[in-house]
Structures are given as structure tokens and as C-alpha cells.
Short mmCIF file of C-alpha atoms in Angstrom, two decimals:
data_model
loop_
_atom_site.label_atom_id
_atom_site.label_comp_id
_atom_site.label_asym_id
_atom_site.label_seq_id
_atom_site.Cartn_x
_atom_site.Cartn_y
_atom_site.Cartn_z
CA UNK A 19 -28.32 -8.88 -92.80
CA UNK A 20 -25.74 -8.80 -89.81
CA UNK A 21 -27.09 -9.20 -86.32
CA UNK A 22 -27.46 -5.25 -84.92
CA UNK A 23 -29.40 -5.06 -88.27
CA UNK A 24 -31.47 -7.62 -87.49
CA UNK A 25 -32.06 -6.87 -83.41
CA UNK A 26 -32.59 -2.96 -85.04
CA UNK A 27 -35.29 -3.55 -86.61
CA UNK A 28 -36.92 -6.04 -84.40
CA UNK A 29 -36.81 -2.83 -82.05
CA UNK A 30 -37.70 -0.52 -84.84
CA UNK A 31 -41.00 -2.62 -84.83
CA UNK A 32 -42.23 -2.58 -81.18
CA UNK A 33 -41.16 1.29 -80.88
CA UNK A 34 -42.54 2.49 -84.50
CA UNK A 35 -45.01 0.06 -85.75
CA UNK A 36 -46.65 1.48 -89.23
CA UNK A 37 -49.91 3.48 -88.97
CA UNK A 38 -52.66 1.61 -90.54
CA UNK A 39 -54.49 3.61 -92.65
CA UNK A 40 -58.33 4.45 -91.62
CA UNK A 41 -60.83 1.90 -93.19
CA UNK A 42 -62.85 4.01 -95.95
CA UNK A 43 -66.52 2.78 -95.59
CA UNK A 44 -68.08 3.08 -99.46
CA UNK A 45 -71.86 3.86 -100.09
CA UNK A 46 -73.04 0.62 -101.89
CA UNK A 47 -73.13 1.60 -105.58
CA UNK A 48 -77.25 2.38 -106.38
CA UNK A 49 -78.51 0.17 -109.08
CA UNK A 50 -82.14 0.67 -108.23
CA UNK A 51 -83.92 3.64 -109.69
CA UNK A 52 -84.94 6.48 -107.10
CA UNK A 53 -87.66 6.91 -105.23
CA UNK A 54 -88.89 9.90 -106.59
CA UNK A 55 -88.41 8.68 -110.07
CA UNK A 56 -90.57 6.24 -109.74
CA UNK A 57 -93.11 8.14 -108.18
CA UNK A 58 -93.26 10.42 -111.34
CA UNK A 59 -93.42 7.55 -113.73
CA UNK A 60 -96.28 6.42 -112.26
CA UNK A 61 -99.26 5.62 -115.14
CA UNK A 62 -102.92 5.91 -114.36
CA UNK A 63 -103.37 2.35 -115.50
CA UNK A 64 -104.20 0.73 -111.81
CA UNK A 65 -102.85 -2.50 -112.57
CA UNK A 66 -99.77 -1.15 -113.33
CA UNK A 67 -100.21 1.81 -110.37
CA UNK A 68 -100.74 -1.24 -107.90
CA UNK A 69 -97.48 -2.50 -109.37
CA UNK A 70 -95.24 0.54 -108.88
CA UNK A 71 -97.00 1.06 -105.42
CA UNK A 72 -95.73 -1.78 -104.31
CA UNK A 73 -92.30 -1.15 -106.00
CA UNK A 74 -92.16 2.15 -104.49
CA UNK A 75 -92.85 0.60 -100.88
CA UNK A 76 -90.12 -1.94 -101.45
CA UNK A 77 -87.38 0.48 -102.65
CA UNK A 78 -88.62 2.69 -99.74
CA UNK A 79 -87.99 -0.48 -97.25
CA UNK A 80 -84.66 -1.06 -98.91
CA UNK A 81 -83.67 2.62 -98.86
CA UNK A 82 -84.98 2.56 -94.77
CA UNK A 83 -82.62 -0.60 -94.34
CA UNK A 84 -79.31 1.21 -96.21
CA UNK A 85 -79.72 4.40 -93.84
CA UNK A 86 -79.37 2.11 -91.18
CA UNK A 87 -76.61 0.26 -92.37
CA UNK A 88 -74.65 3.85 -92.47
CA UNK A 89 -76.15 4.80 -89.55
CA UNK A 90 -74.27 1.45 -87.99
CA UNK A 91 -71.39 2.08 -90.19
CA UNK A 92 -70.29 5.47 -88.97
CA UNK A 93 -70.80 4.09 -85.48
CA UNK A 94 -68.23 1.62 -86.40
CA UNK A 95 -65.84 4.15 -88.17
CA UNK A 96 -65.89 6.47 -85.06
CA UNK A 97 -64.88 3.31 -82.88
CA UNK A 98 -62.17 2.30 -84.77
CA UNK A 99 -61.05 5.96 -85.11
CA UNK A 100 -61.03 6.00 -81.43
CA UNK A 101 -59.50 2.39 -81.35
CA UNK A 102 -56.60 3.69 -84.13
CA UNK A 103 -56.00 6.44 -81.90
CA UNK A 104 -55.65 5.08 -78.42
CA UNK A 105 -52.79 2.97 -80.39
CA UNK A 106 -51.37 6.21 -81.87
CA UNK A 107 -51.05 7.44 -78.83
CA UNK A 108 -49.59 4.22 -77.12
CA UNK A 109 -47.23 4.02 -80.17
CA UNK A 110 -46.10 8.12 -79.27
CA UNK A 111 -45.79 7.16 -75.67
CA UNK A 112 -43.28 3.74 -76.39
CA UNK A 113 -41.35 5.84 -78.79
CA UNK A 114 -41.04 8.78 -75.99
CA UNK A 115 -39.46 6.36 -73.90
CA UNK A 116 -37.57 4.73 -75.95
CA UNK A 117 -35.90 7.76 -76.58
CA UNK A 118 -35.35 8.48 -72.78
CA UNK A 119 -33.62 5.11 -72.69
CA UNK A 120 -30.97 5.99 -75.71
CA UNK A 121 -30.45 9.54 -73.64
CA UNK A 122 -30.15 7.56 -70.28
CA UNK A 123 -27.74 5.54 -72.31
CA UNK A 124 -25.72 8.21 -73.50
CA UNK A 125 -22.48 8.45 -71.53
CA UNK A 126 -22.10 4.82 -71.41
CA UNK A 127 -22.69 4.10 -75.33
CA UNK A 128 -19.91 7.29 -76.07
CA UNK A 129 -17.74 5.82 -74.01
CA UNK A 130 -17.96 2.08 -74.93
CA UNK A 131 -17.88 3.39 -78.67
CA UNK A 132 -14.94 5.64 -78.57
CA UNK A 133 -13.03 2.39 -77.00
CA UNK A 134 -14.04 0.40 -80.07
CA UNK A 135 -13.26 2.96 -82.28
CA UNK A 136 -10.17 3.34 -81.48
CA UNK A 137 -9.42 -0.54 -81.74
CA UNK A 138 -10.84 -0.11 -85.12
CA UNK A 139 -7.91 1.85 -86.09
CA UNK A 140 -5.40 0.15 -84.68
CA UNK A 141 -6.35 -3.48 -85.53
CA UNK A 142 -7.65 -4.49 -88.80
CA UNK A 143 -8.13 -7.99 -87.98
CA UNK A 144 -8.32 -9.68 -84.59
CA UNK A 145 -5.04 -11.47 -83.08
CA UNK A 146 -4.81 -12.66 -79.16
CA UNK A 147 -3.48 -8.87 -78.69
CA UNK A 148 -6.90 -7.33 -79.93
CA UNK A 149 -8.68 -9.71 -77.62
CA UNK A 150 -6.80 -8.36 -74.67
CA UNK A 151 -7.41 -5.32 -75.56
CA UNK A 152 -10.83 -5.68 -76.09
CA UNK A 153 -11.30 -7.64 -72.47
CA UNK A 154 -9.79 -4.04 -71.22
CA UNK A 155 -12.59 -2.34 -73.27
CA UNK A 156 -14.94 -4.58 -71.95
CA UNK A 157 -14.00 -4.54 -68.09
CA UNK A 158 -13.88 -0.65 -67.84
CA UNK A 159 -18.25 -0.82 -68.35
CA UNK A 160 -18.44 -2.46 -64.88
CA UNK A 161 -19.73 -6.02 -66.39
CA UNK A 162 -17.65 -8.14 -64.31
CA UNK A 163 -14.57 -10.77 -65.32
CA UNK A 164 -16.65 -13.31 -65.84
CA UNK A 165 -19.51 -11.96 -68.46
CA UNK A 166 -15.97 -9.98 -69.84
CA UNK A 167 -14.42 -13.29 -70.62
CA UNK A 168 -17.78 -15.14 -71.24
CA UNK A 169 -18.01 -12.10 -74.44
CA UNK A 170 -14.96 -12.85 -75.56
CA UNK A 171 -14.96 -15.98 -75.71
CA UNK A 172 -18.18 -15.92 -77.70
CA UNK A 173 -16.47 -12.75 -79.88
CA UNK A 174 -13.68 -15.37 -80.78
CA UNK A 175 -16.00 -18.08 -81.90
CA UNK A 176 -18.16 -16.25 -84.45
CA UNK A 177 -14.91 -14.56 -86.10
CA UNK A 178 -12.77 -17.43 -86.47
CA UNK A 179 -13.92 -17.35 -90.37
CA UNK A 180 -13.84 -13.69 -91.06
CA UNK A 181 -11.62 -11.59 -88.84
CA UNK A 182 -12.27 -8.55 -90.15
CA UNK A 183 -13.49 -5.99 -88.00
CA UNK A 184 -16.80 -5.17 -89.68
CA UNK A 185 -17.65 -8.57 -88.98
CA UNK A 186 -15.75 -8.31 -85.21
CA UNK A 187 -18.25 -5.30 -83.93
CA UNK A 188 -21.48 -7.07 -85.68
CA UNK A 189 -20.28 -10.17 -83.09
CA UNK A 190 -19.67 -8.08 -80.56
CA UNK A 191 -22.92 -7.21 -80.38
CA UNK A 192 -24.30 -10.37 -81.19
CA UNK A 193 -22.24 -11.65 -78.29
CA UNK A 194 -23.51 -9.29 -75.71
CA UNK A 195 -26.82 -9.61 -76.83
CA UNK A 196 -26.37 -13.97 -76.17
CA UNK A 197 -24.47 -13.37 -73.45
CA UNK A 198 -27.11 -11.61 -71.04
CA UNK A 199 -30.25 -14.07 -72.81
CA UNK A 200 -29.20 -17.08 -73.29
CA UNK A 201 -29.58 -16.72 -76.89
CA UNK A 202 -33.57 -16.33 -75.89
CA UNK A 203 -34.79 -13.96 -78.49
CA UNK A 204 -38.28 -13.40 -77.00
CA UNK A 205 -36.83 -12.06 -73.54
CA UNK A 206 -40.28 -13.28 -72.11
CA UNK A 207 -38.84 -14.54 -69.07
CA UNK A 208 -37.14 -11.15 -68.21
CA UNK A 209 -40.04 -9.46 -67.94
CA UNK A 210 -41.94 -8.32 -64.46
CA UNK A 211 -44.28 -10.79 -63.47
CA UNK A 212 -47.12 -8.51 -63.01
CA UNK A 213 -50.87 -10.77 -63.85
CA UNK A 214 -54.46 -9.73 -64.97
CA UNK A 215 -56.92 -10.88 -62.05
CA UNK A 216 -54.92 -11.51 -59.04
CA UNK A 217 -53.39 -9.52 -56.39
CA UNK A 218 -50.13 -8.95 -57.72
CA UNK A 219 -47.45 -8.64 -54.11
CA UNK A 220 -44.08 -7.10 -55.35
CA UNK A 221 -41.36 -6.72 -52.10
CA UNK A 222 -38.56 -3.98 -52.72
CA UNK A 223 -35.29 -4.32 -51.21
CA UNK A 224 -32.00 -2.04 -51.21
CA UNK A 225 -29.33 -0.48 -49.29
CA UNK A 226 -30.31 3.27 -48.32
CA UNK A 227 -29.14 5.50 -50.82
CA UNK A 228 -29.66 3.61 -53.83
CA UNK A 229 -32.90 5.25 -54.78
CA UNK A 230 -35.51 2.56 -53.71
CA UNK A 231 -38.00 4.26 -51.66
CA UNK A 232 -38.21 6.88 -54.83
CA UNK A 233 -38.05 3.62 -57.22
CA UNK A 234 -41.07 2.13 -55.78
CA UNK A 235 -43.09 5.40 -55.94
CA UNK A 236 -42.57 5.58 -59.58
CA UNK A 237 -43.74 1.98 -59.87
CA UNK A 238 -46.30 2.79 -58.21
CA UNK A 239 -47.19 5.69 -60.93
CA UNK A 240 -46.29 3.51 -63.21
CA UNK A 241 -48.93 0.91 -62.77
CA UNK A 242 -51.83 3.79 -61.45
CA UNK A 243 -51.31 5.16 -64.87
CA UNK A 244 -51.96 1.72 -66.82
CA UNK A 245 -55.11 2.08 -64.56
CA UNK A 246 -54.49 -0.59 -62.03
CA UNK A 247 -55.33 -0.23 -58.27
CA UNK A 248 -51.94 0.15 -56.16
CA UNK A 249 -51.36 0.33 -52.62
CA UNK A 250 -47.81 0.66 -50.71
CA UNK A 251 -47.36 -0.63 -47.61
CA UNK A 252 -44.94 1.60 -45.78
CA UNK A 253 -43.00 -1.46 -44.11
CA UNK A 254 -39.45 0.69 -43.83
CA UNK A 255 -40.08 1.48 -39.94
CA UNK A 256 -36.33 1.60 -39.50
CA UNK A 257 -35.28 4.84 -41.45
CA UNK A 258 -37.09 7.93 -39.47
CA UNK A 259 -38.70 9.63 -42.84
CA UNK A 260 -39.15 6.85 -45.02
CA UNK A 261 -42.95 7.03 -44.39
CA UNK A 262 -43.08 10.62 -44.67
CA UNK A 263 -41.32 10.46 -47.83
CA UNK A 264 -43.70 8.09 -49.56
CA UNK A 265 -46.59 10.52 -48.30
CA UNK A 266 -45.16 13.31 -49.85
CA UNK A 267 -44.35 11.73 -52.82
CA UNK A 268 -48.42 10.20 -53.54
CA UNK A 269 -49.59 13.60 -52.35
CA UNK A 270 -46.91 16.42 -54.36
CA UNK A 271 -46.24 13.94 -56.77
CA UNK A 272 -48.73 11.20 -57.54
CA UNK A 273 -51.68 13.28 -57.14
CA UNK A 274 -52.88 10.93 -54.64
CA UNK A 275 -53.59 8.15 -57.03
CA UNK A 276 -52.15 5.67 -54.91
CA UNK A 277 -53.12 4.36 -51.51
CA UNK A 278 -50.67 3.77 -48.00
CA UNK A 279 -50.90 1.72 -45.17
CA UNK A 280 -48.39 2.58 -42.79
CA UNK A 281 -46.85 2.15 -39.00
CA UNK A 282 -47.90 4.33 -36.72
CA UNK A 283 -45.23 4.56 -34.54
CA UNK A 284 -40.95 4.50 -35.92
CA UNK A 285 -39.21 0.82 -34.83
CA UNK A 286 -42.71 -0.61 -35.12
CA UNK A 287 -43.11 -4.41 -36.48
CA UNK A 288 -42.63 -4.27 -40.86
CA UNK A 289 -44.78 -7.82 -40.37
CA UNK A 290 -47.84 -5.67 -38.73
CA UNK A 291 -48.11 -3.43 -41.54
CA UNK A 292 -47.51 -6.18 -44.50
CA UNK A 293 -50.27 -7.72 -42.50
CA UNK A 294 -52.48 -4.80 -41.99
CA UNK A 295 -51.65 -4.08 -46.25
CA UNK A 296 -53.09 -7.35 -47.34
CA UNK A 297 -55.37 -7.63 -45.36
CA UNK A 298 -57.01 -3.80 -47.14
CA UNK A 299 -55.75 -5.00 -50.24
CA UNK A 300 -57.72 -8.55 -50.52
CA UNK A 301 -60.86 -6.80 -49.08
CA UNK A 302 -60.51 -3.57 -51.53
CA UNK A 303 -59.65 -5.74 -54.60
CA UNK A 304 -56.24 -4.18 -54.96
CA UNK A 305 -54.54 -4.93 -58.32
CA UNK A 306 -50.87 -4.55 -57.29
CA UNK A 307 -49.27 -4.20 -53.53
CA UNK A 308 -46.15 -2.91 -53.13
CA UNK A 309 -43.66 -3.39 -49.96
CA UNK A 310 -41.02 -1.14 -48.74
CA UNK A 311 -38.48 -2.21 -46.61
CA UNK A 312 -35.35 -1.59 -44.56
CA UNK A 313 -32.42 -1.14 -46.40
CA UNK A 314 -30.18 -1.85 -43.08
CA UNK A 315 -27.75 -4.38 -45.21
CA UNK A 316 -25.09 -3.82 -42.48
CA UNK A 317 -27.23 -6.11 -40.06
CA UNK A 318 -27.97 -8.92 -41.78
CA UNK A 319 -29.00 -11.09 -39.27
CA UNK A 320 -32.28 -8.75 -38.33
CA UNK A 321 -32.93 -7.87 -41.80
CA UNK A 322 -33.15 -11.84 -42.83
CA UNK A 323 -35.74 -12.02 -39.76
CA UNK A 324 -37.51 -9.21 -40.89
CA UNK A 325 -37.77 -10.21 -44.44
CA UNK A 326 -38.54 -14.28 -43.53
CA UNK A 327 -41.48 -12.93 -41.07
CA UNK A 328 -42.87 -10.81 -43.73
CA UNK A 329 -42.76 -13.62 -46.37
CA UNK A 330 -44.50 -15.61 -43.83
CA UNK A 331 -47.26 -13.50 -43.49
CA UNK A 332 -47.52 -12.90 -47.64
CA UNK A 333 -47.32 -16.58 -47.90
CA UNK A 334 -50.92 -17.34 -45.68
CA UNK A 335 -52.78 -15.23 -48.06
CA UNK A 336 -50.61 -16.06 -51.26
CA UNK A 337 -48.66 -19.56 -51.55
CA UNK A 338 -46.59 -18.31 -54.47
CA UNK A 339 -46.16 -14.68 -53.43
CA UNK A 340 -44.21 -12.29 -53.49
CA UNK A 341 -44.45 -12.45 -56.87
CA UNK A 342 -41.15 -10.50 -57.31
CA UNK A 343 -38.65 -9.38 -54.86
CA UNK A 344 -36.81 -6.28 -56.74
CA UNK A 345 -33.50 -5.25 -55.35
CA UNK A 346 -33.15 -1.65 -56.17
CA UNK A 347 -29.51 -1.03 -56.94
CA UNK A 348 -27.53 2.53 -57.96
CA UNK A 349 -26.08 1.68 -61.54
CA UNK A 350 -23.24 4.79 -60.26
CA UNK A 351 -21.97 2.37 -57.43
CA UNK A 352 -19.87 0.01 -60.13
CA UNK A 353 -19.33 -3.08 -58.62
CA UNK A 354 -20.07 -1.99 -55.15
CA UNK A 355 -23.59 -3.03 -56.59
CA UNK A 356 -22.30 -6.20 -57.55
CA UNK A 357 -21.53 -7.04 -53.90
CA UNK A 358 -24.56 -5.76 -52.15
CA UNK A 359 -26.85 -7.95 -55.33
CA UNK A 360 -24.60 -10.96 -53.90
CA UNK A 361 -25.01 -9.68 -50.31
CA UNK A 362 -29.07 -9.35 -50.64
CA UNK A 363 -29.56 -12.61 -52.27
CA UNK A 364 -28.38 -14.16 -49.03
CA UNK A 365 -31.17 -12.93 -47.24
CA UNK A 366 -33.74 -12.62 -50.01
CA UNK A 367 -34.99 -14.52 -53.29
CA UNK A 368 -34.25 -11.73 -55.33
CA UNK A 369 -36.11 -11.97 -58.48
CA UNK A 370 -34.97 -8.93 -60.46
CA UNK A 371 -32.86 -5.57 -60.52
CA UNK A 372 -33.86 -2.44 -60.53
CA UNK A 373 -31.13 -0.54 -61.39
CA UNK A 374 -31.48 3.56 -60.72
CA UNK A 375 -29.71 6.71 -62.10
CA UNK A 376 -28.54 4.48 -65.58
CA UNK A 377 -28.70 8.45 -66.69
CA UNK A 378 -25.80 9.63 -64.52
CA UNK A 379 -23.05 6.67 -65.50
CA UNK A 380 -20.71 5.78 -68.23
CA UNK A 381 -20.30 2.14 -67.10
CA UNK A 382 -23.71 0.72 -67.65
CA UNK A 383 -22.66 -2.88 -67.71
CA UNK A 384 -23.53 -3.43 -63.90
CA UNK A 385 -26.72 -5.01 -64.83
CA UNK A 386 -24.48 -7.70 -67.36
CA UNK A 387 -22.61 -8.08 -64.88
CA UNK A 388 -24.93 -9.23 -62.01
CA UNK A 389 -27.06 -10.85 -64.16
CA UNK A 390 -24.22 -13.27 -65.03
CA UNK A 391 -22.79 -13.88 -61.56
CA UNK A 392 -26.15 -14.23 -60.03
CA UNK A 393 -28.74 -14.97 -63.13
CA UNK A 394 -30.64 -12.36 -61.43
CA UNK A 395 -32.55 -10.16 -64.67
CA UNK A 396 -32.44 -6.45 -64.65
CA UNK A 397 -36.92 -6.14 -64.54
CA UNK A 398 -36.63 -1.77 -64.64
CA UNK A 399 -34.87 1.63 -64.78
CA UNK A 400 -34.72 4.49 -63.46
CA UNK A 401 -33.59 7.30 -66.36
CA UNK A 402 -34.27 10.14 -64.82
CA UNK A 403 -35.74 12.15 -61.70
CA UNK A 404 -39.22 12.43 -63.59
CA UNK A 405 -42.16 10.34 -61.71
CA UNK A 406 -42.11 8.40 -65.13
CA UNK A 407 -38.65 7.86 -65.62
CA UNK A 408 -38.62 4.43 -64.04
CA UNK A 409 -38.81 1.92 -66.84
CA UNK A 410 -39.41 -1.64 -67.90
CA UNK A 411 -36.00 -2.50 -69.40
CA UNK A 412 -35.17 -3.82 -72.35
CA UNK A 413 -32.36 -5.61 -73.84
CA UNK A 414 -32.98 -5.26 -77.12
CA UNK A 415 -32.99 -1.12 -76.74
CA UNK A 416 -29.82 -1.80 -74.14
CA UNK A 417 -27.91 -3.67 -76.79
CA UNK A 418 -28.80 -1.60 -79.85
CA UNK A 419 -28.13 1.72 -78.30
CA UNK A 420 -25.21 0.74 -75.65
CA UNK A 421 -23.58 -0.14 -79.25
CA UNK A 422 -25.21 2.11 -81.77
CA UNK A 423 -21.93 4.89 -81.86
CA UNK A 424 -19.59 2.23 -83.55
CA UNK A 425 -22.15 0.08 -85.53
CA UNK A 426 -23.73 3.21 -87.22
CA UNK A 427 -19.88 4.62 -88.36
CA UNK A 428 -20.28 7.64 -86.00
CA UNK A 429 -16.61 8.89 -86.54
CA UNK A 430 -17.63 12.53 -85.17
CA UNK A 431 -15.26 11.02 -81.67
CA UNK A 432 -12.20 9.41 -82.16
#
């Protein structure tokens, strides 16, 4: 089994896991003779009435002790039913959004796979002219000279034996797969460090335009619906309508689920509200806060004051938070996003990328890209303009569907 076979199905399995059938509770098999029947075959001999009495009180008992167990049983059955449906559902909902992920990925998988198609045809076996060609391939997604030649590099190695391009596109994969995890096949550390039993403080960050304010209203959604307790502090006092815009959004779109501390005047101190937000959220037992800041890039001086006051202030209630600081970056942008993740993490600890409109590109190696220049992760996308169409991103669907047009000999584009 080649590689994309191998990361398919480990996909296949976290988005389509089989349904376990029901368990069947049997009635315990009667050996005993019935009640009634041995009521009827009482004798008038008293010795022997006294006997069946007493047999007829002791079947009765046992009979009394099985309606119980049934009783108990179906109790059980309904549970699990319940149980084996909640996961039904959960199952339905990871394979809906898997499926908005492979649609999100569309224009940038039919592009990357008509490329490789056509250097299918024209090379049968890789020389130093395919591997130019394929760095060309490579650069046009947006992931950045260095991943570009880091893939190739790694493309070379695993072909050296069999050239043949079957066995090319299977490393291709393979290499883009290494490339972005460090050959970490459990992508654990990828992941948004969200915890169970604390008050989880993530900080958004972003140039204005890139889709954060609306990013970290979904997230918002996103946790309210897992049934956590969210609040956003409305720290952007910059932008005139940020605040309103968050409003409107947990009103018209989040059905108020969420909760808002804000300023309550524009140009006001982001460090007063953080403050005044952790302070509700420690005293309300909030499960997740989330921060929304001034995307004023252009001024970086101000910006790094803002941001260093406000991790002050975070840091006297919580030593270790934030617990992630997300720069929200628009996947359309190319390599402009490049420079503003390398501008940002000069005034911030960025911990992970969220990178927005992933629907509305057909270079969707960005995230590669950054991730290699900076080893900063892409943590979530946004696929859509749907409240829940920002999603936890994974790799493994990234990979298998970014590459899915040539592995699965589509030839319908050529």
C-alpha cells in the first residue's frame, strides 16, 4: 500500500468510522416449568402440596427477579440507543465537514492536479528537467521557495530507486505530507490548545480585511455549540464598528449564545476591557475567552504596546496564558500573507494561523508555506461565509484532497 493509500484511509476512519450494530438483549432461555403449570399439577397429597407451594413461591421469586432484569435491560438498551446515536450524529456532522473542506479545496486541488497531469504526459520518469518543472508546479500554490525546494528535495530522495511516475506522485504526496509535520503522524501538536477545566484565553490578531473579527465570531459559535461558555472581549477600540459588528453578529447570527464585554467609548484602552473580560470571566466560570484586537499592522510600534500591556494583564490572572495567539490571515492575499505572518510575529507569539476564504483561492499552499518559514501551524479555516464554516484544520484531509485529482487517475482535465 503506497502512502495516499495509507493517509486515505487513516482519514477514511476518523470521517466514516463503521456503525456498530445495536446490542440484541436475549430473554434467558426458560428451563423451569411455568407457573401456572405447576399450579395445575398440584396433588391433594399435603406433603407433596407443601412441596409444590413452596416450588411455586420460588419460581414466582425467580420469575419477579427476571422481570426486573428486563426491566433494567431495556433501560440499558434505550441508553445505548441514545449513546449509538449521539455518535451517529457526530459521525454525520465530521463527514459534513469534511466534505466542506474537499469543496473549499476545490480550485486549488484542480489546479495543482492539472499541473501534475500534464507532467505525467510529458515525463515518464524523472530527470533534473522534471524536477524543475515540478519546483514551477510547486511555486505557483503560493508555498514559498523554501518548503518548494524542501519537497523536492524530499521527492528526489524517495524516487531514486523507482523513477517512475506512479511511484513520483505517491512521493509527492508523501513529501508534502513530511514536509508540513515533521514526519509526525499523530498531528497532536497542531491542534488548538483548547483544555477541559480551565479558563481557556485565546488572543486574535490580523491586519483589517483579512476576515478576523468574522473569524473569531465563528469560533466563538464554534465552541457555544460544543456547549462551552464563551465570552469576547471587544478589545478592537481602534476600528469605529468593530464592536458593533461583533454585536450584530451574537445577536442576527449567534442567537445570542455568546456573551461581550466591550469599551464604551472608540480610542478607549484594549488593556481596560481585557481587564474588565477576565475579570467576568473568572467570576462567571467562563470556559473559553476570546480577544479581539487592532489590526493597525502599519504602526507597529503602538500595536506591540498594546498587545505587551494586554499580555500583562492576562498574565496576573494566568501565568501561561494566552493560551493561543491566532493570526487570522486571507489565504487570497498569496504571499502578501507570508509577510504580514513574518510582520506579526515581531510583535506577537503567534501560536497558530487561521487562514480565511481557503474557498475562494487556487493557491492554497500559503499555510505550507508559513508554516515552514516561521514553524507557525495552520490551528483553523474559514470555508465559507456560513457561521460554521470556520474549521479545525487538518492535514491529513489537506493532503489527501489538495492531491486527490492526480492520485485517483481523474483524466476528465488535461
Amino acid at each position: 500500500m503506497g502512502f495516499w493509500a495509507k493517509l486515505k484511509e487513516k482519514l477514511t476512519k476518523k470521517t466514516n468510522q463503521v456503525d456498530q450494530d445495536e446490542p440484541i438483549l436475549q430473554q434467558d432461555e426458560q428451563t423451569e416449568e411455568p407457573v401456572e403449570q405447576i399450579k395445575e399439577e398440584q396433588k391433594l397429597d399435603p406433603v407433596k402440596k407443601s412441596e409444590k407451594k413452596d416450588q411455586v413461591v420460588k419460581q414466582e421469586n425467580k420469575e419477579e427477579k427476571k422481570v426486573k432484569k428486563t426491566k433494567t435491560s431495556e433501560t440499558e438498551t434505550k441508553k445505548q440507543a441514545k449513546e449509538t446515536l449521539k455518535e451517529k450524529k457526530k459521525r454525520e456532522k465530521q463527514k459534513e465537514k469534511d466534505k466542506k473542506v474537499e469543496k473549499a479545496m476545490l480550485k486549488s486541488a484542480f489546479s495543482f492536479s492539472k499541473d501534475i497531469k500534464k507532467l505525467s504526459k510529458k515525463y515518464k520518469q524523472a530527470d533534473d528537467e522534471f524536477f524543475e518543472e515540478l519546483e514551477d508546479v510547486l511555486i505557483q500554490t503560493d508555498m514559498g521557495m523554501k518548503m518548494v525546494l524542501k519537497v523536492s528535495n524530499l521527492v528526489r530522495k524517495k524516487t531514486k530507486k523507482d523513477t517512475s511516475f506512479e511511484n513520483i506522485k505517491d512521493a509527492l504526496v508523501e513529501a508534502l505530507y513530511q514536509a508540513y509535520t515533521d514526519n509526525d503522524w499523530t498531528n497532536k501538536k497542531y491542534k488548538i490548545d483548547f483544555k477541559e477545566n480551565r479558563l481557556n484565553i485565546f488572543m486574535l490578531v490580523g491586519v483589517n480585511g483579512t476576515g478576523k473579527t468574522t473569524s473569531l465570531a465563528k469560533m466563538a459559535n464554534y465552541y457555544a455549540e460544543l456547549g462551552y461558555k464563551v465570552l469576547i472581549a471587544a478589545a478592537d477600540t481602534f476600528r469605529a464598528g468593530a464592536t458593533q459588528q461583533l454585536e450584530e453578529w451574537i445577536k442576527t447570527r449567534l442567537n445570542n449564545k455568546v456573551d461581550l464585554i466591550k469599551a464604551n467609548k472608540l480610542n478607549a484602552d484594549p488593556a481596560s476591557v481585557v481587564f474588565d473580560a477576565i475579570k467576568k470571566a473568572k467570576e462567571e466560570k467562563y470556559d473559553l475567552l476570546l480577544i479581539d484586537t487592532a489590526g493597525r499592522l502599519q504602526n507597529k510600534t503602538n500595536l506591540m504596546a498594546e498587545l505587551e500591556k494586554m499580555n500583562k494583564i492576562i498574565q496576573q490572572v494566568e501565568k501561561n496564558a494566552p493560551h493561543e495567539v491566532l493570526l487570522v490571515i486571507d489565504a487570497t492575499t498569496g504571499q502578501n500573507g507570508v509577510i504580514q505572518a513574518e510582520e506579526f510575529s515581531k510583535v506577537a507569539d503567534v501560536s497558530g494561523i487561521i487562514l480565511t476564504k481557503m474557498d475562494s483561492t487556487s493557491k492554497g499552499g500559503i499555510g505550507l508555506a508559513i508554516k515552514e518559514l516561521l514553524n507557525i501551524p495552520i490551528k483553523m479555516i474559514g470555508v465559507g461565509e456560513k457561521v460554521d464554516d470556520l474549521l479545525a484544520f487538518d492535514i491529513d484531509q489537506y493532503i489527501v484532497h489538495l492531491s486527490s485529482g492526480f492520485m485517483q487517475g481523474d483524466d476528465s482535465e488535461n
